[in-house]
PDB file of C-alpha atoms and ligand atoms in Angstrom:
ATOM      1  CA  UNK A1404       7.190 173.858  72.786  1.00 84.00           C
ATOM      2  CA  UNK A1405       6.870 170.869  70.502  1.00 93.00           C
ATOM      3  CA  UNK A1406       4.926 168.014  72.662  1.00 96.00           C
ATOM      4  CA  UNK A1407       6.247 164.401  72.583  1.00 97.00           C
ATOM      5  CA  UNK A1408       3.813 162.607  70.930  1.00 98.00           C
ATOM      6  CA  UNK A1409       2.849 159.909  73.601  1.00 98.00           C
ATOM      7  CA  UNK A1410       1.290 156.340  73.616  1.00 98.00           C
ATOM      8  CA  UNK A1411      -0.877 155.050  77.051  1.00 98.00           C
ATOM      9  CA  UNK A1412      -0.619 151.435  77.061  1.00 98.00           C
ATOM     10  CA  UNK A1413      -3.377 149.573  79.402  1.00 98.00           C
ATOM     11  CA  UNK A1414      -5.644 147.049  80.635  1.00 98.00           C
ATOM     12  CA  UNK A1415      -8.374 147.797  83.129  1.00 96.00           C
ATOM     13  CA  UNK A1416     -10.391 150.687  84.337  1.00 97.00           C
ATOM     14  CA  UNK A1417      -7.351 153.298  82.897  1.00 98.00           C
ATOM     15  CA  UNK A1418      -7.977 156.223  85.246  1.00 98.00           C
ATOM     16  CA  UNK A1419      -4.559 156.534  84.978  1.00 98.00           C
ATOM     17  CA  UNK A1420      -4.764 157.247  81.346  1.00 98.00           C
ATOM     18  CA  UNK A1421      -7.660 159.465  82.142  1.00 98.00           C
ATOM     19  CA  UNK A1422      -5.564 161.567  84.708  1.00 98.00           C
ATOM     20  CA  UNK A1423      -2.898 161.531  81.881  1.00 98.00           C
ATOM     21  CA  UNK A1424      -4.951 162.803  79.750  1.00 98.00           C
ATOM     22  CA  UNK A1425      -6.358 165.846  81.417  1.00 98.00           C
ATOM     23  CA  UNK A1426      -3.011 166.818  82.198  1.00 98.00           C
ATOM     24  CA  UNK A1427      -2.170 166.666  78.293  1.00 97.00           C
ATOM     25  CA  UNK A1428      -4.674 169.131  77.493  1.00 96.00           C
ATOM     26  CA  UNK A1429      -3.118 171.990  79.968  1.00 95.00           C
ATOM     27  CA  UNK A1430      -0.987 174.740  79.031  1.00 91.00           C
ATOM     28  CA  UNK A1431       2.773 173.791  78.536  1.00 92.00           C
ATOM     29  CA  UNK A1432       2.608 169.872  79.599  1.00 97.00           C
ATOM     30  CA  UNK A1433       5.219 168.424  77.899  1.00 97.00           C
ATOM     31  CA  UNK A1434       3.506 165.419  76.150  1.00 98.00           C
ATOM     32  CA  UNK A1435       0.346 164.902  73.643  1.00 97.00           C
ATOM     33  CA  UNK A1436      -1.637 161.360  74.128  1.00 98.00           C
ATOM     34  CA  UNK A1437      -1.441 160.641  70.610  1.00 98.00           C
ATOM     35  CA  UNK A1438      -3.131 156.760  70.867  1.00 98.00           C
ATOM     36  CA  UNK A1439      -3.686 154.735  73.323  1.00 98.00           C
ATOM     37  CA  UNK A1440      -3.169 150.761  73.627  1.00 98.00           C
ATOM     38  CA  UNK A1441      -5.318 148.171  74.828  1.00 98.00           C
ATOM     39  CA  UNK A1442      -4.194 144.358  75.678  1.00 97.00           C
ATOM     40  CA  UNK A1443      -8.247 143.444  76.070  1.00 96.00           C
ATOM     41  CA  UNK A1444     -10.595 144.622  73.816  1.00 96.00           C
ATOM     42  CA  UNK A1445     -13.258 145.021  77.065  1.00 97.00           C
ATOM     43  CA  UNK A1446     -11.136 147.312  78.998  1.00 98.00           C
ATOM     44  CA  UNK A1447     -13.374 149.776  80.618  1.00 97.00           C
ATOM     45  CA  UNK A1448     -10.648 152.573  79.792  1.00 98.00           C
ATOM     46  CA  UNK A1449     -11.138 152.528  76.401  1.00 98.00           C
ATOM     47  CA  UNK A1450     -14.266 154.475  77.049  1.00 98.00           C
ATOM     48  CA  UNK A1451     -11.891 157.407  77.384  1.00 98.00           C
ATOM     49  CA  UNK A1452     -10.259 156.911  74.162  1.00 98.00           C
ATOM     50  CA  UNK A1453     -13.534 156.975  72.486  1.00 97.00           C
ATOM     51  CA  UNK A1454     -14.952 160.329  75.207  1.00 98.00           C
ATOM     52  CA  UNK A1455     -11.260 162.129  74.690  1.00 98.00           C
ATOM     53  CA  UNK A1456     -11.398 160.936  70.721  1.00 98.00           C
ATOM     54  CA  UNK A1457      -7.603 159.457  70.792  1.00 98.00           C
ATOM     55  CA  UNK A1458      -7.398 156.873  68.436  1.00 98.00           C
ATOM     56  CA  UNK A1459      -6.799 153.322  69.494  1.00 98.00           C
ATOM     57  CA  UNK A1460      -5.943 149.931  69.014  1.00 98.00           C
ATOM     58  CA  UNK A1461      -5.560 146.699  70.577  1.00 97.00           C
ATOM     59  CA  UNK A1462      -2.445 144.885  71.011  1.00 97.00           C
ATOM     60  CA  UNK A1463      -2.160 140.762  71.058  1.00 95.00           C
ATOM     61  CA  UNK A1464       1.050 140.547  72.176  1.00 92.00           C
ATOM     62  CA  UNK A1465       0.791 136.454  71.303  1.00 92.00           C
ATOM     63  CA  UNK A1466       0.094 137.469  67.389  1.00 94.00           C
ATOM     64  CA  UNK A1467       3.704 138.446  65.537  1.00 94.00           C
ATOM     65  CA  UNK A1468       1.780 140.031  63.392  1.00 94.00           C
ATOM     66  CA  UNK A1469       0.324 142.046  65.345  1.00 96.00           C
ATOM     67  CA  UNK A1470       3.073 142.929  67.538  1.00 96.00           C
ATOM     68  CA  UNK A1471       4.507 144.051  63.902  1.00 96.00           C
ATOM     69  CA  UNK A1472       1.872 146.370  62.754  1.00 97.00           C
ATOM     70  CA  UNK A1473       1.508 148.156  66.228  1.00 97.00           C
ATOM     71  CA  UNK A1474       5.060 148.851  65.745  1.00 97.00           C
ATOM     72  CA  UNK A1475       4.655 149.960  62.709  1.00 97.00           C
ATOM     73  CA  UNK A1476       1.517 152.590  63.675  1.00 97.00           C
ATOM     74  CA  UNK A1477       3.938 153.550  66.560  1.00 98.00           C
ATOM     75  CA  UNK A1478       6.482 154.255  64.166  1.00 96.00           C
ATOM     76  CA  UNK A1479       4.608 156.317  61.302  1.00 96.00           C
ATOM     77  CA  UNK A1480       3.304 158.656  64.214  1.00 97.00           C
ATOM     78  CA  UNK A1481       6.538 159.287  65.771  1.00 97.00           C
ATOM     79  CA  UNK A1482       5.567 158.169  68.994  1.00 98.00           C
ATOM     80  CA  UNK A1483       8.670 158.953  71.306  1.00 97.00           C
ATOM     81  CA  UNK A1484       6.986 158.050  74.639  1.00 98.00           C
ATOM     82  CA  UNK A1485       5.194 155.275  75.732  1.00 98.00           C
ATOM     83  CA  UNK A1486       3.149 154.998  79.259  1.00 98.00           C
ATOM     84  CA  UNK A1487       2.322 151.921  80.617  1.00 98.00           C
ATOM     85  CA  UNK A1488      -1.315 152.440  82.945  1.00 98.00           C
ATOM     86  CA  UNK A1489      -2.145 149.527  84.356  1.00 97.00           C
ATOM     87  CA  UNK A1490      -1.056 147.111  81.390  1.00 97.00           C
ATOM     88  CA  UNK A1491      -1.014 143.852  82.121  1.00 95.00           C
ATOM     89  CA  UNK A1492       1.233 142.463  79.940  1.00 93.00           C
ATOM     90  CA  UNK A1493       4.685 141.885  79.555  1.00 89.00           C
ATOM     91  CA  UNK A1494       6.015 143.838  76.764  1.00 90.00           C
ATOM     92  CA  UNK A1495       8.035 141.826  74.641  1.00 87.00           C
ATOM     93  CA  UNK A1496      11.639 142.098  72.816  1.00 89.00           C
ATOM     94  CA  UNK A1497      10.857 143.992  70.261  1.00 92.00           C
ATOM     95  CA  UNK A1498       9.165 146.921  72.707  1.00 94.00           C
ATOM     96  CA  UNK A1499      12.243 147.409  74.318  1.00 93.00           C
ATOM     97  CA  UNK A1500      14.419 147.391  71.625  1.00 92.00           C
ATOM     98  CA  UNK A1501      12.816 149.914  69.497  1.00 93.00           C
ATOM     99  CA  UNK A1502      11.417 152.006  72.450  1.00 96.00           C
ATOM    100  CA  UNK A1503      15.241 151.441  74.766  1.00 92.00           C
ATOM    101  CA  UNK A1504      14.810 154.289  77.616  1.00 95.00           C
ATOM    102  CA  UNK A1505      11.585 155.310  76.413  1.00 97.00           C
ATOM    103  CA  UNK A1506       8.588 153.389  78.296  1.00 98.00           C
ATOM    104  CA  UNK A1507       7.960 154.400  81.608  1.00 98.00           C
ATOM    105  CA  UNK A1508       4.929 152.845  84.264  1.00 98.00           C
ATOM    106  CA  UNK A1509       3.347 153.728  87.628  1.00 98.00           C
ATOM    107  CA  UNK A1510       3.545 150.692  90.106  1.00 98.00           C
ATOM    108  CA  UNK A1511       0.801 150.831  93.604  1.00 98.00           C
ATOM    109  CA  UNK A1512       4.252 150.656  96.485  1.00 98.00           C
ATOM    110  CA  UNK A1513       7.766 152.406  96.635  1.00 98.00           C
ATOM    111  CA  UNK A1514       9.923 150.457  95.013  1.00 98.00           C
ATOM    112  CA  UNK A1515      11.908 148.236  95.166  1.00 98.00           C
ATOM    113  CA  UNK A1516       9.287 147.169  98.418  1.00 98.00           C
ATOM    114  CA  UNK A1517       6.583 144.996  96.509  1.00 98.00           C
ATOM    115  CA  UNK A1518       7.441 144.016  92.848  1.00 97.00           C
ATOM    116  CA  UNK A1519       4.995 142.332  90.978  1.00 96.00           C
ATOM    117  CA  UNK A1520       0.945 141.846  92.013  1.00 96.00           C
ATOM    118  CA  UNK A1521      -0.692 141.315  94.990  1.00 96.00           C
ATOM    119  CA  UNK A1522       0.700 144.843  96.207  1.00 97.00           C
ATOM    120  CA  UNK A1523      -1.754 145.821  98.409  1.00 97.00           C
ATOM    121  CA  UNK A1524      -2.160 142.597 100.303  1.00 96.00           C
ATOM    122  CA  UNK A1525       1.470 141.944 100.841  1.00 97.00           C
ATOM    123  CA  UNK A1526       1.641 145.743 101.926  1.00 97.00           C
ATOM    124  CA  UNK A1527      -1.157 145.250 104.241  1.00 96.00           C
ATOM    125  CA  UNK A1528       0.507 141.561 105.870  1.00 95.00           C
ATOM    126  CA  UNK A1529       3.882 143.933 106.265  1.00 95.00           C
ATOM    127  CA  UNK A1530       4.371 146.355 109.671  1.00 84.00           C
ATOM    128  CA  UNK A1531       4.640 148.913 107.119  1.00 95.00           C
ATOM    129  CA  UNK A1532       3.274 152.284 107.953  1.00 97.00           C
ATOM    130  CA  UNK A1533       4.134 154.146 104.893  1.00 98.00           C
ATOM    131  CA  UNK A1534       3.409 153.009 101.411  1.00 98.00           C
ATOM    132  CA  UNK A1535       2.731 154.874  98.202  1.00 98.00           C
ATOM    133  CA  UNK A1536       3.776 154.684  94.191  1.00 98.00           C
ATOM    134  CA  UNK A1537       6.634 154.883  91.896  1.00 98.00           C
ATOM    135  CA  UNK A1538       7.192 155.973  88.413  1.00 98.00           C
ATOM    136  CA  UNK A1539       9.813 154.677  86.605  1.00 98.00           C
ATOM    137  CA  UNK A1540      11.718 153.369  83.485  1.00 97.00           C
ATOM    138  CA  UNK A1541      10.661 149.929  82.168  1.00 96.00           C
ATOM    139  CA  UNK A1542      13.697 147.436  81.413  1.00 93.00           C
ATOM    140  CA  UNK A1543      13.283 143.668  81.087  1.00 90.00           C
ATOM    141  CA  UNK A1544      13.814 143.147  84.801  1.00 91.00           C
ATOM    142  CA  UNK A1545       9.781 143.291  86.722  1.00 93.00           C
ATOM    143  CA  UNK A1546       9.487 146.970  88.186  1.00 94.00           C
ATOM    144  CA  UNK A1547      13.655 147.851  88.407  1.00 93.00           C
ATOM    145  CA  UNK A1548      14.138 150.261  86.298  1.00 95.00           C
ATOM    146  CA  UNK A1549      15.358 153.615  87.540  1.00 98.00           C
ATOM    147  CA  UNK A1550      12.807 155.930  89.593  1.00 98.00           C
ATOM    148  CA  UNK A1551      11.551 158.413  88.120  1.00 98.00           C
ATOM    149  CA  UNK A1552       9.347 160.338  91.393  1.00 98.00           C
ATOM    150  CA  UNK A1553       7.406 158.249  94.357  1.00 98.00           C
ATOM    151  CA  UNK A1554       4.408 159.647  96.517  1.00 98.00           C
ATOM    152  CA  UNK A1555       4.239 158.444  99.963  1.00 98.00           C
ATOM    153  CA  UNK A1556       0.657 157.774 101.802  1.00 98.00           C
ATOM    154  CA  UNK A1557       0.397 156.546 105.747  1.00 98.00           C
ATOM    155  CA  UNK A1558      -0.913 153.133 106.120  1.00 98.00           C
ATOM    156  CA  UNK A1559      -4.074 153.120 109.112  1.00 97.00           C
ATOM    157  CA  UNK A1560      -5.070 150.419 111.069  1.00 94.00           C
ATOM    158  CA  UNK A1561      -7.989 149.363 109.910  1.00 95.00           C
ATOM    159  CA  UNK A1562      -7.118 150.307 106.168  1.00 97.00           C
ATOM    160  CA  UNK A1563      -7.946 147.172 103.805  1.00 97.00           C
ATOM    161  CA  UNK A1564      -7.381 146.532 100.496  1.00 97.00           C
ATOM    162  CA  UNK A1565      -9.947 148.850  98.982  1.00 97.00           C
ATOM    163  CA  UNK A1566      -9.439 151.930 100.852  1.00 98.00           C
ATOM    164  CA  UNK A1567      -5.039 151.620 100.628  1.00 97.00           C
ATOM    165  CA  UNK A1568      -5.922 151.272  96.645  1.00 97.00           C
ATOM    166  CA  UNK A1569      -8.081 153.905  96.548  1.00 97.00           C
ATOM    167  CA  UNK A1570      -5.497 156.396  98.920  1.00 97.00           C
ATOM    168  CA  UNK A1571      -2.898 154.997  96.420  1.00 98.00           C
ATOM    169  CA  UNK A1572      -4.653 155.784  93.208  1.00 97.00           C
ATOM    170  CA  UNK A1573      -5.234 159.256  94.255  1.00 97.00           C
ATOM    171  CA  UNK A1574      -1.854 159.969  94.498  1.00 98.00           C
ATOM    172  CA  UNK A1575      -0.863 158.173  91.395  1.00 98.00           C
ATOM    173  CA  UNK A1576      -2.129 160.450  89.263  1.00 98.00           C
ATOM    174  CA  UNK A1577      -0.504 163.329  90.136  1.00 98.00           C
ATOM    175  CA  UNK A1578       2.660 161.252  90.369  1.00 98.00           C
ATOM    176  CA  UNK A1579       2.406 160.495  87.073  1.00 98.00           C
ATOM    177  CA  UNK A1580       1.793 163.990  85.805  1.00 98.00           C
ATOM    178  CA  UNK A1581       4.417 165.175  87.745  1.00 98.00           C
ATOM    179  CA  UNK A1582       6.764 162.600  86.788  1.00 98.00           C
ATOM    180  CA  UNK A1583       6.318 163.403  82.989  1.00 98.00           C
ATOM    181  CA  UNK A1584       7.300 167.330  83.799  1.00 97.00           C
ATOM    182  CA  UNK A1585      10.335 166.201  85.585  1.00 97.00           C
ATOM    183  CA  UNK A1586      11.288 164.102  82.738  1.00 97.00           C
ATOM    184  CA  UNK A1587      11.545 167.051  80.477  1.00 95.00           C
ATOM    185  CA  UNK A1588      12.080 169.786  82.567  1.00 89.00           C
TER     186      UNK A1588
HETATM  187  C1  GRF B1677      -2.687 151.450  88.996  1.00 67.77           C
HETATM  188  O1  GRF B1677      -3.000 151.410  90.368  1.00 67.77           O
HETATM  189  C2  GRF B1677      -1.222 151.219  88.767  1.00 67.77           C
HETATM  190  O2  GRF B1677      -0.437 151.449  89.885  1.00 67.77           O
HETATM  191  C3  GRF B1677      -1.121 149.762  88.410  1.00 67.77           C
HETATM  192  O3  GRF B1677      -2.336 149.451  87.806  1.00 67.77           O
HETATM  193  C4  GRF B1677      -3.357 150.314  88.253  1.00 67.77           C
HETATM  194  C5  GRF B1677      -4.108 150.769  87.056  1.00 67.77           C
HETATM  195  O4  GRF B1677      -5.288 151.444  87.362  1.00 67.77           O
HETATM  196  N1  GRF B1677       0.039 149.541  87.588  1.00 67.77           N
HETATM  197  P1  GRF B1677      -6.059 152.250  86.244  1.00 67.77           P
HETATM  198  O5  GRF B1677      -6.348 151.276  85.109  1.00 67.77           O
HETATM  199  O6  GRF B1677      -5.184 153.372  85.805  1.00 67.77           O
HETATM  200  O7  GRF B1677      -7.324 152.733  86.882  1.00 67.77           O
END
C-alpha cells in the first residue's frame, strides 16, 4: 500500500495532529503526515512537528507570496491530502481550487447543529442532550461540506465548557483516524 502523502494544517495546541500522527505510524493506515502547517508561528502544536521530526512551515495567508510558495512545497511533495486540526483560518481561493475534494476538518458538534465558534457554549445554552464531532469535506461554505463520520457524547447536567471540550476532544481523535480509513477503504 502506497500512503497518501498528507498535510495537517493548524493553529493551537494540535492534539489533533498529534492523534493523527500516531495513527500514521501504525501498520496499514492509509496516509503519511508528510508536513504540517502552521497559521501562528507560537502554536504549541508545532512542538510535535519538531518531537515527530515532520517538517514544517508557516502559512500567512495575508502574504500572496506566501500563499504561492506553500503551494508550491505542497505541490513538489505530492501532497494529495490535506487535514485541517484546529486551523483557524479561512483557506483561501487558491486552496480550494488546487486541493477541490481534497481537504477535510474535524468540527467540536454534529453538524449541521453549531457552525462556526463558540460551539461549546451555544451547545451548552441548547436542551441538547447529545452532542459530539464531525469530519468532513471543506468547500467554501463554513462547516457544509459532506460528512465524512460523527461521534456522539451525552451532554450532563452540570457539564461546562471545559469538561464537554475535553469529552469532545477525546472522541475526536479517533473520529478522525477513523474517518481517514473510511475514506480509503
Ligand atoms: C478541535 O477541538 C477541533 O474540533 C476544532 O479545533 C480543536 C483543535 O484542537 N476544529 P487541537 O489543536 O487539535 O488540540
Amino acid at each position: 500500500m502506497v500512503r497518501k502523502k498528507t498535510c495537517v494544517f493548524i493553529s493551537g495546541t494540535g492534539t489533533n495532529l498529534k492523534a493523527l500522527i500516531k495513527s500514521s505510524r501504525e501498520y496499514n493506515f492509509p496516509i503519511n503526515i508528510s508536513c504540517i502547517i502552521s497559521s501562528s508561528k507560537k502554536a504549541n502544536g508545532l512542538n510535535y512537528a519538531k518531537i515527530y521530526k515532520i517538517p514544517y512551515y508557516i502559512l500567512n495567508i495575508n502574504n500572496q507570496l506566501n500563499v504561492e510558495s506553500i503551494l508550491l512545497m505542497l505541490r513538489e511533495n505530492n501532497i494529495s491530502l490535506i487535514c485541517l486540526a484546529g486551523y483557524m483560518r479561512i483557506l483561501g481561493k487558491k486552496f480550494f481550487n488546487k486541493f477541490s475534494g481534497k481537504i477535510i476538518n474535524i468540527h467540536p458538534s454534529l453538524l449541521p447543529k453549531y457552525k462556526g465558534l463558540d460551539t461549546f457554549k451555544r451547545v451548552l445554552k441548547s436542551k441538547d442532550k447529545i452532542t459530539g464531532c464531525t469530519v468532513h469535506y471543506v468547500t467554501d461554505k463554513l462547516d457544509s461540506g459532506k460528512r465524512i463520520l460523527q461521534k456522539k457524547i451525552f451532554i450532563n447536567s452540570n457539564d461546562n465548557e471545559k469538561t464537554l471540550k475535553a469529552k469532545i476532544q477525546k472522541v475526536e481523535y479517533k473520529a478522525y483516524t477513523e474517518a481517514v480509513i473510511r475514506m480509503y477503504k
